[in-house]
Amino acid sequence: MRLSAVVGLGTVFLATLAMAQGGKDQRRSGYQDMSPALQRMQDDDTANPAMLYVQAGEALWKQKAGASNKACVDCHDAGSMKGVAARYPAIPSGADKPVDLEGRINLCRTGQQKAAPFDAESEELLDLAAYVARQSRGMPIAPADDPRLASFRAHGEQLFKERQGQLNLSCANCHDDNAGKKLGGATIPQAHPTGYPIYRLEWQALGSLKRRLRNCLIGLRAEPYDYSSPEYVDLELYLMDRARGMTIDAPAVRP
Amino acid sequence: MRHAFVLAALLALSSVAASAQDSLRSYVIVGDAIPDSLTGTPGDVARGRAIVANRSVGLCLLCHRAPIPEERFQGDLAPDLAGTGARWSEGQLRLRLVDASRLNSDTIMPPYYRLDRLQRVAGNFAGKPILTASQIEDVVAYLASLK
């Protein structure tokens, strides 16, 4: 625990150093690996299909729900979610385990609104996540400064480096060791979670980081973790730390 | 060198007996090769080509290029398969397919005919090798024909 905290600090230092040295940072987001046409689609709010979900999310933000008959906006001003998506996953007050952004939204839903939680990957949950994430667009990824996260993040790193599935590959085999090369027709990205939720052309829909990770696991012929399982949160903690300082481009478009 | 491989093969054969590997045909590694066909019969070149070309059966083109011009979008994580038959014997190709990790423990080439030392294999693939023994022989025949 202690050691991972120190390692975590080391990462912060290295990332800062890399940025200070300018140009030495070899990290690339999925956005930078996309064609100029797709980049334009993402940048233009009238062409980015994810913006429809952001609009629906804005409407939901104002809509009263649940037994307490409150809307999100009754507790949080419009626009008050700036920086939140750049910082998650985090440990909610009174809890001892981290939740991702969708998990946090559902905590407000059940705890504050006294309503049933949204299902994983449901349209409503994605709409709200897109609306919240959009407010961090352009901000640097800045993981929560909480030493209790270190052991969860270390578990995420272990999962990232562990071979699994019938094809016996780790995430690192592709995203650390072979990023930039072609897997069939696809350029392997470095797997930085800068843009979630994303509108993926292959899905013809908005999807969460979990859905993206499930796709990779299924590709490895590994048993995908359950949507509710902590492995995704731990992986996301590691990915966010690995992408520390990179720019949020949510809600992004991906091929 | 050769001794080490034979020893490794013997160790493997003895540990195999008690594991999931049981349902696979046994084989003997000599040097860096499995000289004998897994099925006792030679494979079929055309069937092998179709397996290599198929992205959900062989998966080879995800990582490798091969002289299969009608298949666009070939990967570049691994050596081009053109000319493999001139570089390797059938026995060498067979071991590379069956379990390339015996030659390079860090390899990303999947173990096409191995069931042990795998984690969290999806239910629909559990207990099955990526290719069957006769599919391995077909692919070996095709690769050997690439001269």
mmCIF file of N, CA and C in Angstrom, chain A residues 162-169 173-174 177-178 180-186 188 217-218 221-225, chain B residues 55-56 59 61-62 73-77 106-108 110-111 114 117-123 125 128-130:
data_model
loop_
_atom_site.group_PDB
_atom_site.id
_atom_site.type_symbol
_atom_site.label_atom_id
_atom_site.label_comp_id
_atom_site.label_asym_id
_atom_site.label_seq_id
_atom_site.Cartn_x
_atom_site.Cartn_y
_atom_site.Cartn_z
ATOM 1 N N GLU A 162 -1.559 -8.899 -17.279
ATOM 2 C CA GLU A 162 -1.748 -10.331 -17.146
ATOM 3 C C GLU A 162 -2.279 -10.915 -18.448
ATOM 4 N N ARG A 163 -1.683 -12.002 -18.894
ATOM 5 C CA ARG A 163 -2.226 -12.635 -20.100
ATOM 6 C C ARG A 163 -3.527 -13.330 -19.769
ATOM 7 N N GLN A 164 -4.464 -13.303 -20.705
ATOM 8 C CA GLN A 164 -5.716 -14.011 -20.474
ATOM 9 C C GLN A 164 -6.387 -14.404 -21.775
ATOM 10 N N GLY A 165 -7.381 -15.285 -21.621
ATOM 11 C CA GLY A 165 -8.162 -15.712 -22.773
ATOM 12 C C GLY A 165 -7.494 -16.824 -23.568
ATOM 13 N N GLN A 166 -8.258 -17.373 -24.514
ATOM 14 C CA GLN A 166 -7.719 -18.465 -25.332
ATOM 15 C C GLN A 166 -6.519 -17.996 -26.150
ATOM 16 N N LEU A 167 -6.485 -16.694 -26.504
ATOM 17 C CA LEU A 167 -5.349 -16.190 -27.293
ATOM 18 C C LEU A 167 -4.151 -15.844 -26.415
ATOM 19 N N ASN A 168 -4.336 -15.893 -25.091
ATOM 20 C CA ASN A 168 -3.222 -15.734 -24.156
ATOM 21 C C ASN A 168 -2.447 -14.426 -24.357
ATOM 22 N N LEU A 169 -3.189 -13.318 -24.411
ATOM 23 C CA LEU A 169 -2.546 -12.011 -24.584
ATOM 24 C C LEU A 169 -2.931 -11.100 -23.429
ATOM 25 N N ASN A 173 0.402 -6.342 -24.062
ATOM 26 C CA ASN A 173 0.978 -6.907 -25.285
ATOM 27 C C ASN A 173 0.600 -6.075 -26.500
ATOM 28 N N CYS A 174 -0.642 -5.604 -26.529
ATOM 29 C CA CYS A 174 -1.061 -4.781 -27.665
ATOM 30 C C CYS A 174 -0.808 -3.300 -27.396
ATOM 31 N N ASP A 177 3.147 -2.639 -26.089
ATOM 32 C CA ASP A 177 4.239 -3.160 -26.927
ATOM 33 C C ASP A 177 3.991 -3.010 -28.423
ATOM 34 N N ASN A 178 2.734 -2.929 -28.847
ATOM 35 C CA ASN A 178 2.461 -2.907 -30.292
ATOM 36 C C ASN A 178 1.554 -1.760 -30.731
ATOM 37 N N GLY A 180 0.212 1.475 -32.393
ATOM 38 C CA GLY A 180 0.630 2.108 -33.646
ATOM 39 C C GLY A 180 0.704 1.114 -34.790
ATOM 40 N N LYS A 181 0.808 -0.198 -34.470
ATOM 41 C CA LYS A 181 0.828 -1.199 -35.539
ATOM 42 C C LYS A 181 -0.598 -1.592 -35.901
ATOM 43 N N LYS A 182 -0.695 -2.370 -36.987
ATOM 44 C CA LYS A 182 -2.015 -2.770 -37.486
ATOM 45 C C LYS A 182 -2.392 -4.160 -37.004
ATOM 46 N N LEU A 183 -3.538 -4.223 -36.325
ATOM 47 C CA LEU A 183 -4.138 -5.514 -35.993
ATOM 48 C C LEU A 183 -5.249 -5.701 -37.026
ATOM 49 N N GLY A 184 -5.017 -6.572 -38.030
ATOM 50 C CA GLY A 184 -5.928 -6.582 -39.165
ATOM 51 C C GLY A 184 -5.977 -5.179 -39.733
ATOM 52 N N GLY A 185 -7.189 -4.620 -39.880
ATOM 53 C CA GLY A 185 -7.303 -3.278 -40.448
ATOM 54 C C GLY A 185 -7.215 -2.156 -39.422
ATOM 55 N N ALA A 186 -7.182 -2.485 -38.125
ATOM 56 C CA ALA A 186 -7.274 -1.444 -37.091
ATOM 57 C C ALA A 186 -5.901 -1.038 -36.569
ATOM 58 N N ILE A 188 -3.690 -0.122 -33.643
ATOM 59 C CA ILE A 188 -3.793 -0.360 -32.196
ATOM 60 C C ILE A 188 -3.496 0.947 -31.475
ATOM 61 N N LEU A 217 -11.710 -7.765 -24.325
ATOM 62 C CA LEU A 217 -11.682 -9.071 -23.649
ATOM 63 C C LEU A 217 -12.295 -10.150 -24.540
ATOM 64 N N ILE A 218 -13.399 -9.813 -25.197
ATOM 65 C CA ILE A 218 -14.049 -10.791 -26.073
ATOM 66 C C ILE A 218 -13.128 -11.128 -27.243
ATOM 67 N N ARG A 221 -10.848 -13.690 -26.463
ATOM 68 C CA ARG A 221 -11.569 -14.893 -26.069
ATOM 69 C C ARG A 221 -11.405 -15.155 -24.579
ATOM 70 N N ALA A 222 -11.438 -14.067 -23.813
ATOM 71 C CA ALA A 222 -11.440 -14.164 -22.355
ATOM 72 C C ALA A 222 -12.866 -13.931 -21.874
ATOM 73 N N GLU A 223 -13.199 -14.462 -20.718
ATOM 74 C CA GLU A 223 -14.522 -14.255 -20.141
ATOM 75 C C GLU A 223 -14.624 -12.782 -19.746
ATOM 76 N N PRO A 224 -15.535 -12.009 -20.354
ATOM 77 C CA PRO A 224 -15.589 -10.594 -19.956
ATOM 78 C C PRO A 224 -16.069 -10.477 -18.510
ATOM 79 N N TYR A 225 -15.528 -9.504 -17.766
ATOM 80 C CA TYR A 225 -16.018 -9.293 -16.408
ATOM 81 C C TYR A 225 -17.462 -8.824 -16.513
ATOM 82 N N ARG B 55 -10.620 -14.791 -40.530
ATOM 83 C CA ARG B 55 -10.300 -14.004 -39.342
ATOM 84 C C ARG B 55 -10.934 -14.516 -38.067
ATOM 85 N N SER B 56 -11.926 -15.403 -38.182
ATOM 86 C CA SER B 56 -12.475 -15.922 -36.928
ATOM 87 C C SER B 56 -12.104 -17.388 -36.729
ATOM 88 N N LEU B 59 -7.312 -16.581 -37.521
ATOM 89 C CA LEU B 59 -6.963 -15.276 -36.924
ATOM 90 C C LEU B 59 -5.580 -14.787 -37.345
ATOM 91 N N LEU B 61 -4.273 -13.463 -39.967
ATOM 92 C CA LEU B 61 -4.085 -12.186 -40.665
ATOM 93 C C LEU B 61 -4.295 -10.978 -39.766
ATOM 94 N N LEU B 62 -4.778 -11.212 -38.541
ATOM 95 C CA LEU B 62 -4.828 -10.096 -37.593
ATOM 96 C C LEU B 62 -3.409 -9.605 -37.330
ATOM 97 N N PHE B 73 -6.563 -5.661 -45.444
ATOM 98 C CA PHE B 73 -6.420 -5.432 -44.008
ATOM 99 C C PHE B 73 -5.660 -6.547 -43.291
ATOM 100 N N GLN B 74 -4.452 -6.781 -43.706
ATOM 101 C CA GLN B 74 -3.624 -7.752 -43.014
ATOM 102 C C GLN B 74 -2.773 -7.012 -41.977
ATOM 103 N N GLY B 75 -2.516 -7.691 -40.868
ATOM 104 C CA GLY B 75 -1.826 -7.048 -39.752
ATOM 105 C C GLY B 75 -0.318 -6.960 -39.964
ATOM 106 N N ASP B 76 0.336 -6.187 -39.095
ATOM 107 C CA ASP B 76 1.797 -6.092 -39.203
ATOM 108 C C ASP B 76 2.492 -6.197 -37.837
ATOM 109 N N LEU B 77 1.944 -7.076 -36.974
ATOM 110 C CA LEU B 77 2.590 -7.286 -35.676
ATOM 111 C C LEU B 77 3.627 -8.395 -35.733
ATOM 112 N N ASP B 106 8.131 -15.079 -24.311
ATOM 113 C CA ASP B 106 7.428 -13.786 -24.344
ATOM 114 C C ASP B 106 6.579 -13.602 -25.592
ATOM 115 N N THR B 107 6.511 -14.627 -26.437
ATOM 116 C CA THR B 107 5.854 -14.411 -27.727
ATOM 117 C C THR B 107 4.385 -14.014 -27.566
ATOM 118 N N ILE B 108 3.884 -13.226 -28.537
ATOM 119 C CA ILE B 108 2.453 -12.938 -28.557
ATOM 120 C C ILE B 108 1.718 -13.873 -29.520
ATOM 121 N N PRO B 110 -0.329 -16.717 -30.409
ATOM 122 C CA PRO B 110 -1.161 -17.554 -29.523
ATOM 123 C C PRO B 110 -0.801 -19.039 -29.631
ATOM 124 N N PRO B 111 -1.005 -19.770 -28.538
ATOM 125 C CA PRO B 111 -0.748 -21.221 -28.554
ATOM 126 C C PRO B 111 -1.934 -21.937 -29.185
ATOM 127 N N ARG B 114 -2.816 -25.872 -27.382
ATOM 128 C CA ARG B 114 -2.402 -26.014 -25.987
ATOM 129 C C ARG B 114 -3.592 -25.642 -25.113
ATOM 130 N N ARG B 117 -1.948 -23.663 -18.791
ATOM 131 C CA ARG B 117 -1.363 -22.339 -18.567
ATOM 132 C C ARG B 117 -2.157 -21.227 -19.294
ATOM 133 N N LEU B 118 -3.458 -21.334 -19.312
ATOM 134 C CA LEU B 118 -4.301 -20.255 -19.849
ATOM 135 C C LEU B 118 -5.210 -19.782 -18.727
ATOM 136 N N GLN B 119 -5.561 -18.495 -18.755
ATOM 137 C CA GLN B 119 -6.402 -17.946 -17.689
ATOM 138 C C GLN B 119 -7.680 -17.360 -18.245
ATOM 139 N N ARG B 120 -8.759 -17.545 -17.536
ATOM 140 C CA ARG B 120 -10.032 -16.873 -17.805
ATOM 141 C C ARG B 120 -10.491 -17.020 -19.263
ATOM 142 N N VAL B 121 -10.346 -18.223 -19.796
ATOM 143 C CA VAL B 121 -10.818 -18.461 -21.166
ATOM 144 C C VAL B 121 -12.349 -18.382 -21.177
ATOM 145 N N ALA B 122 -12.912 -17.692 -22.179
ATOM 146 C CA ALA B 122 -14.370 -17.526 -22.270
ATOM 147 C C ALA B 122 -15.042 -18.898 -22.359
ATOM 148 N N GLY B 123 -16.221 -18.988 -21.754
ATOM 149 C CA GLY B 123 -16.933 -20.262 -21.652
ATOM 150 C C GLY B 123 -17.060 -21.033 -22.959
ATOM 151 N N PHE B 125 -15.169 -21.131 -25.402
ATOM 152 C CA PHE B 125 -13.898 -21.639 -25.940
ATOM 153 C C PHE B 125 -13.164 -22.536 -24.933
ATOM 154 N N LYS B 128 -11.096 -26.094 -25.276
ATOM 155 C CA LYS B 128 -10.843 -26.392 -26.696
ATOM 156 C C LYS B 128 -9.583 -25.672 -27.142
ATOM 157 N N PRO B 129 -8.760 -26.328 -27.959
ATOM 158 C CA PRO B 129 -7.630 -25.592 -28.522
ATOM 159 C C PRO B 129 -8.149 -24.626 -29.599
ATOM 160 N N ILE B 130 -7.340 -23.624 -29.979
ATOM 161 C CA ILE B 130 -7.799 -22.658 -30.993
ATOM 162 C C ILE B 130 -8.067 -23.389 -32.307
#
